[in-house]
Structure formats: C-alpha cells, structure tokens
C-alpha cells in the first residue's frame, strides 16, 4: 500500500509536469504565430522559458527524491516480508516441536502384539501391559537414534507424555491404549532400525524375558498426528534475565 501511494504521487507529478510544459510551450508557439515579435515581447517570452525550465528542473528534482523514497519503501517492504517469513518458519518449527502440527515423512513402524493362543493371568490382562517398560525403552531408543516425531496408536509422544499401565490398557497422554501396540516414528529408517536391532539390545531383552511378538517395518511415509490437547502451565514461568 505504501509503494502504491508513492506511485500514484509520482504519476500525478509527472502528469502535472507534462501539462505545465505543454501549456507553456503552446503559449510561446501561439505568440510566435502572431507575427514578428518585438524585442520586448521576445525578452518576456525568454523569461517565461527560463522560468519554465527552472520549474521543470524543480519538478524533476522532486521526482528523483520521490523515486528514492519509493525504493526505500520497497526495501522496507522486502525486509518486512523477509522478517514475516522467518517468523512464520520459526512458528512452524516450534509448533512441530510442541506437537501442534501433524507430520509425515519416512521412518518405521514397530508393531507389538501379545503371543497368540496364550492367556496371561495376573494383575494385568496382557503381557504388553505387564512389560510396559519395554514400550518406554523403545521410545527412548528411537529418540536417541534421531526420531523427529513418535506416536503410539495415534497418541503423539511429547516431553510431557506419561505412559503407565492399567488393568486392561496402557495410559498414554491420559488416553487408554489397548494392545496391539503400533509405535510409528519419523526419521532415518536405517538408523532407527539399527538402534533397535543392536546386539543384546531391547529386542534381545523382549525375547529373553517375554513372549511378546515384535515386528519392525520401514515405511516411505509415516504419518504422526498432532497432539489434540492444550498444554497449560500453572506453576512454571519463563525465566527473564536482565543483562
């Protein structure tokens, strides 16, 4: 809008300049058509021409100033657009980190299921629920291997996510999640898979201490949904440091 206003002003001045020059030269031309000019009239016309030249130069100087101002406004608008673009990029980045945006990309899916044909008696109705620490270990390993986003049965994993067992389900983000469990992670699928398959690592522990079935598959496209709850802080406040 600023540049548009300046363009209108410059256009108006150019129009005025053209009209003034045209009118003044037309006056001289009409007078010249009346016959031979007397010395006095010739001097008067010369003065008018000189005044016209001065006015024309003044308008040209003013136009040059306006052109410089327009360029400065264009630069300011470009800077403003760049700042806005950078702020939007930063906002998107922090929204992604905070889980406010759904994400997609290459990665892998870890499918975890209870053994078929086996019943589990005890406080929990599932080996997965009883051995829920395996789930937490897998998530920690994926994070350590560079996973950029993780979900458990469509529950986004954040720094504030809690995972604990109940009788019939795992509680993730205060939401009951029942087996089978699918852990999806976005990142370098080779690095993520290698971290899980390390010798005497988490898969070795699962096979040694349980009958839980684990399947890992790499995917070209993994979708991690956004976190659908609003995070609020009642006691925590940002630290303000005075330099």
Short mmCIF file of C-alpha atoms in Angstrom, two decimals:
data_model
loop_
_atom_site.label_atom_id
_atom_site.label_comp_id
_atom_site.label_asym_id
_atom_site.label_seq_id
_atom_site.Cartn_x
_atom_site.Cartn_y
_atom_site.Cartn_z
CA UNK A 1 0.00 0.00 0.00
CA UNK A 2 2.84 2.40 0.79
CA UNK A 3 4.51 1.80 -2.58
CA UNK A 4 1.17 2.12 -4.38
CA UNK A 5 0.53 5.54 -2.80
CA UNK A 6 4.01 6.72 -3.79
CA UNK A 7 3.49 5.51 -7.35
CA UNK A 8 0.24 7.48 -7.52
CA UNK A 9 2.01 10.61 -6.25
CA UNK A 10 4.84 10.24 -8.77
CA UNK A 11 2.37 9.63 -11.59
CA UNK A 12 0.44 12.75 -10.63
CA UNK A 13 3.59 14.87 -10.58
CA UNK A 14 4.64 13.55 -13.97
CA UNK A 15 1.22 14.46 -15.36
CA UNK A 16 1.44 17.96 -13.90
CA UNK A 17 4.94 18.37 -15.31
CA UNK A 18 3.74 17.37 -18.77
CA UNK A 19 0.76 19.72 -18.67
CA UNK A 20 2.85 22.66 -17.48
CA UNK A 21 5.46 22.17 -20.18
CA UNK A 22 2.81 21.69 -22.87
CA UNK A 23 0.87 24.80 -21.84
CA UNK A 24 3.94 27.00 -21.60
CA UNK A 25 5.35 25.94 -24.94
CA UNK A 26 1.91 26.27 -26.54
CA UNK A 27 1.77 29.87 -25.27
CA UNK A 28 5.13 30.62 -26.85
CA UNK A 29 4.07 28.94 -30.08
CA UNK A 30 0.80 30.87 -30.28
CA UNK A 31 2.54 34.17 -29.67
CA UNK A 32 5.13 33.40 -32.30
CA UNK A 33 2.32 32.84 -34.82
CA UNK A 34 1.09 36.44 -34.47
CA UNK A 35 4.00 37.77 -36.48
CA UNK A 36 7.42 39.13 -35.73
CA UNK A 37 7.98 39.62 -32.03
CA UNK A 38 9.13 42.91 -30.72
CA UNK A 39 12.29 42.95 -28.68
CA UNK A 40 10.27 43.47 -25.51
CA UNK A 41 7.93 40.57 -26.21
CA UNK A 42 10.83 38.35 -27.13
CA UNK A 43 12.51 39.14 -23.82
CA UNK A 44 9.28 38.36 -21.98
CA UNK A 45 8.98 35.01 -23.70
CA UNK A 46 12.62 34.24 -22.95
CA UNK A 47 11.95 34.95 -19.29
CA UNK A 48 8.91 32.66 -19.39
CA UNK A 49 11.01 29.94 -20.97
CA UNK A 50 13.66 30.36 -18.29
CA UNK A 51 11.02 30.17 -15.57
CA UNK A 52 9.58 27.09 -17.26
CA UNK A 53 12.99 25.45 -17.39
CA UNK A 54 13.52 26.18 -13.70
CA UNK A 55 10.09 24.80 -12.78
CA UNK A 56 10.70 21.76 -14.93
CA UNK A 57 14.06 21.12 -13.27
CA UNK A 58 12.50 21.60 -9.84
CA UNK A 59 9.82 19.04 -10.65
CA UNK A 60 12.45 16.64 -11.97
CA UNK A 61 14.46 17.04 -8.78
CA UNK A 62 11.33 16.38 -6.74
CA UNK A 63 10.56 13.30 -8.80
CA UNK A 64 14.09 12.00 -8.22
CA UNK A 65 13.57 12.38 -4.47
CA UNK A 66 10.24 10.54 -4.67
CA UNK A 67 11.84 7.72 -6.67
CA UNK A 68 14.46 7.30 -3.94
CA UNK A 69 11.71 7.24 -1.31
CA UNK A 70 9.83 4.60 -3.30
CA UNK A 71 12.95 2.43 -3.46
CA UNK A 72 13.41 2.78 0.28
CA UNK A 73 9.78 1.77 0.84
CA UNK A 74 10.24 -1.20 -1.49
CA UNK A 75 13.30 -2.21 0.51
CA UNK A 76 11.39 -1.80 3.76
CA UNK A 77 8.52 -3.94 2.45
CA UNK A 78 11.01 -6.59 1.30
CA UNK A 79 12.65 -6.57 4.74
CA UNK A 80 9.23 -6.78 6.39
CA UNK A 81 8.24 -9.72 4.17
CA UNK A 82 11.53 -11.46 4.97
CA UNK A 83 11.03 -10.93 8.70
CA UNK A 84 7.44 -12.20 8.46
CA UNK A 85 8.58 -15.25 6.50
CA UNK A 86 11.30 -16.02 9.06
CA UNK A 87 8.85 -15.62 11.94
CA UNK A 88 6.39 -17.96 10.23
CA UNK A 89 9.17 -20.51 9.73
CA UNK A 90 10.14 -20.28 13.40
CA UNK A 91 6.50 -20.57 14.45
CA UNK A 92 6.04 -23.71 12.36
CA UNK A 93 9.19 -25.22 13.82
CA UNK A 94 8.06 -24.68 17.42
CA UNK A 95 4.53 -25.86 16.59
CA UNK A 96 6.04 -29.07 15.25
CA UNK A 97 8.21 -29.50 18.34
CA UNK A 98 5.21 -28.84 20.59
CA UNK A 99 3.17 -31.43 18.67
CA UNK A 100 0.64 -28.89 17.40
CA UNK A 101 1.15 -29.93 13.77
CA UNK A 102 0.62 -33.32 12.14
CA UNK A 103 3.81 -34.51 10.48
CA UNK A 104 4.67 -37.01 7.77
CA UNK A 105 7.85 -38.44 6.36
CA UNK A 106 9.92 -41.61 6.03
CA UNK A 107 10.51 -43.79 9.06
CA UNK A 108 9.42 -47.07 10.55
CA UNK A 109 6.62 -48.76 12.45
CA UNK A 110 7.18 -51.12 15.38
CA UNK A 111 4.21 -53.47 15.82
CA UNK A 112 3.98 -55.15 19.24
CA UNK A 113 1.42 -57.85 19.99
CA UNK A 114 0.70 -60.41 22.66
CA UNK A 115 1.53 -64.05 21.79
CA UNK A 116 -1.31 -65.81 20.02
CA UNK A 117 -3.06 -68.63 21.82
CA UNK A 118 -1.60 -67.72 25.20
CA UNK A 119 -3.55 -66.36 28.12
CA UNK A 120 -1.93 -64.18 30.72
CA UNK A 121 -3.07 -64.32 34.31
CA UNK A 122 -2.13 -61.70 36.81
CA UNK A 123 -2.79 -58.08 37.67
CA UNK A 124 -2.76 -57.12 34.00
CA UNK A 125 -4.59 -58.83 31.15
CA UNK A 126 -1.72 -58.53 28.67
CA UNK A 127 2.00 -59.26 28.60
CA UNK A 128 2.47 -55.94 26.83
CA UNK A 129 0.79 -54.07 29.66
CA UNK A 130 2.72 -56.02 32.28
CA UNK A 131 6.01 -55.30 30.46
CA UNK A 132 5.12 -51.71 29.59
CA UNK A 133 8.68 -50.64 30.36
CA UNK A 134 9.68 -52.24 27.06
CA UNK A 135 7.48 -49.66 25.33
CA UNK A 136 9.19 -46.83 27.16
CA UNK A 137 12.61 -48.29 26.31
CA UNK A 138 11.72 -48.48 22.61
CA UNK A 139 10.62 -44.85 22.60
CA UNK A 140 13.81 -43.74 24.35
CA UNK A 141 15.93 -45.68 21.85
CA UNK A 142 14.07 -44.16 18.88
CA UNK A 143 14.52 -40.67 20.33
CA UNK A 144 18.21 -41.34 20.87
CA UNK A 145 18.54 -42.53 17.26
CA UNK A 146 17.18 -39.25 15.91
CA UNK A 147 13.45 -39.82 15.57
CA UNK A 148 11.80 -36.49 14.80
CA UNK A 149 8.27 -37.49 15.81
CA UNK A 150 6.79 -40.57 17.51
CA UNK A 151 3.28 -41.82 18.09
CA UNK A 152 1.76 -44.77 19.98
CA UNK A 153 -1.55 -45.85 18.48
CA UNK A 154 -2.08 -42.26 17.22
CA UNK A 155 -1.09 -40.69 20.55
CA UNK A 156 1.68 -38.16 19.92
CA UNK A 157 4.68 -38.59 22.21
CA UNK A 158 5.90 -35.33 23.76
CA UNK A 159 8.17 -34.36 26.63
CA UNK A 160 5.08 -34.25 28.88
CA UNK A 161 3.68 -37.62 27.77
CA UNK A 162 3.03 -40.14 30.55
CA UNK A 163 2.95 -43.90 29.95
CA UNK A 164 1.78 -46.26 32.69
CA UNK A 165 -0.29 -49.45 32.93
CA UNK A 166 -3.85 -50.04 33.99
CA UNK A 167 -5.57 -53.42 34.24
CA UNK A 168 -6.60 -53.61 30.59
CA UNK A 169 -4.67 -50.91 28.79
CA UNK A 170 -1.73 -48.55 28.73
CA UNK A 171 -2.44 -44.95 29.59
CA UNK A 172 -0.77 -42.60 27.11
CA UNK A 173 -1.47 -38.86 27.33
CA UNK A 174 -4.29 -39.79 29.77
CA UNK A 175 -5.89 -41.88 26.99
CA UNK A 176 -6.34 -45.69 27.32
CA UNK A 177 -4.42 -47.54 24.59
CA UNK A 178 -5.07 -51.27 24.18
CA UNK A 179 -2.84 -53.89 22.52
CA UNK A 180 -1.69 -54.49 19.87
CA UNK A 181 0.63 -51.51 20.05
CA UNK A 182 1.94 -49.69 16.98
CA UNK A 183 4.81 -47.27 17.53
CA UNK A 184 5.41 -45.09 14.47
CA UNK A 185 8.48 -42.87 14.16
CA UNK A 186 9.61 -40.37 11.52
CA UNK A 187 13.33 -40.26 10.82
CA UNK A 188 16.18 -42.11 9.14
CA UNK A 189 14.65 -45.59 8.94
CA UNK A 190 18.03 -47.32 8.67
CA UNK A 191 19.40 -45.57 11.76
CA UNK A 192 16.20 -46.20 13.73
CA UNK A 193 16.12 -49.88 12.80
CA UNK A 194 19.82 -50.34 13.57
CA UNK A 195 19.34 -48.82 17.04
CA UNK A 196 16.55 -51.27 17.83
CA UNK A 197 18.47 -54.27 16.46
CA UNK A 198 21.70 -53.64 18.34
CA UNK A 199 23.23 -56.80 19.84
CA UNK A 200 21.87 -57.59 23.30
CA UNK A 201 19.62 -54.56 22.99
CA UNK A 202 15.91 -54.06 23.50
CA UNK A 203 14.74 -56.78 21.10
CA UNK A 204 17.04 -59.26 22.81
CA UNK A 205 15.57 -58.28 26.20
CA UNK A 206 11.99 -58.66 24.94
CA UNK A 207 12.64 -62.14 23.53
CA UNK A 208 14.52 -63.22 26.64
CA UNK A 209 12.00 -62.12 29.25
CA UNK A 210 8.65 -62.38 27.47
CA UNK A 211 6.70 -63.96 24.63
CA UNK A 212 5.76 -60.60 23.13
CA UNK A 213 5.85 -60.51 19.33
CA UNK A 214 7.73 -57.59 17.73
CA UNK A 215 7.77 -56.71 14.05
CA UNK A 216 9.70 -53.79 12.54
CA UNK A 217 8.98 -52.48 9.07
CA UNK A 218 10.44 -49.49 7.28
CA UNK A 219 7.98 -47.14 5.60
CA UNK A 220 8.39 -44.44 2.94
CA UNK A 221 5.57 -42.44 4.51
CA UNK A 222 4.76 -42.36 8.20
CA UNK A 223 2.05 -40.02 9.50
CA UNK A 224 2.26 -38.72 13.06
CA UNK A 225 -0.90 -36.88 14.18
CA UNK A 226 -0.88 -33.70 16.18
CA UNK A 227 -1.30 -33.57 19.95
CA UNK A 228 -5.01 -32.89 20.49
CA UNK A 229 -4.88 -31.43 23.98
CA UNK A 230 -3.94 -27.93 25.14
CA UNK A 231 -0.86 -27.83 27.34
CA UNK A 232 -1.11 -25.38 30.23
CA UNK A 233 1.42 -24.43 32.88
CA UNK A 234 0.14 -23.45 36.29
CA UNK A 235 3.42 -23.15 38.17
CA UNK A 236 6.17 -22.94 35.54
CA UNK A 237 7.02 -19.49 34.19
CA UNK A 238 9.65 -18.33 31.68
CA UNK A 239 12.97 -17.14 33.13
CA UNK A 240 13.66 -13.47 32.38
CA UNK A 241 17.30 -12.49 32.66
CA UNK A 242 18.42 -8.87 32.81
CA UNK A 243 21.76 -8.38 31.09
#
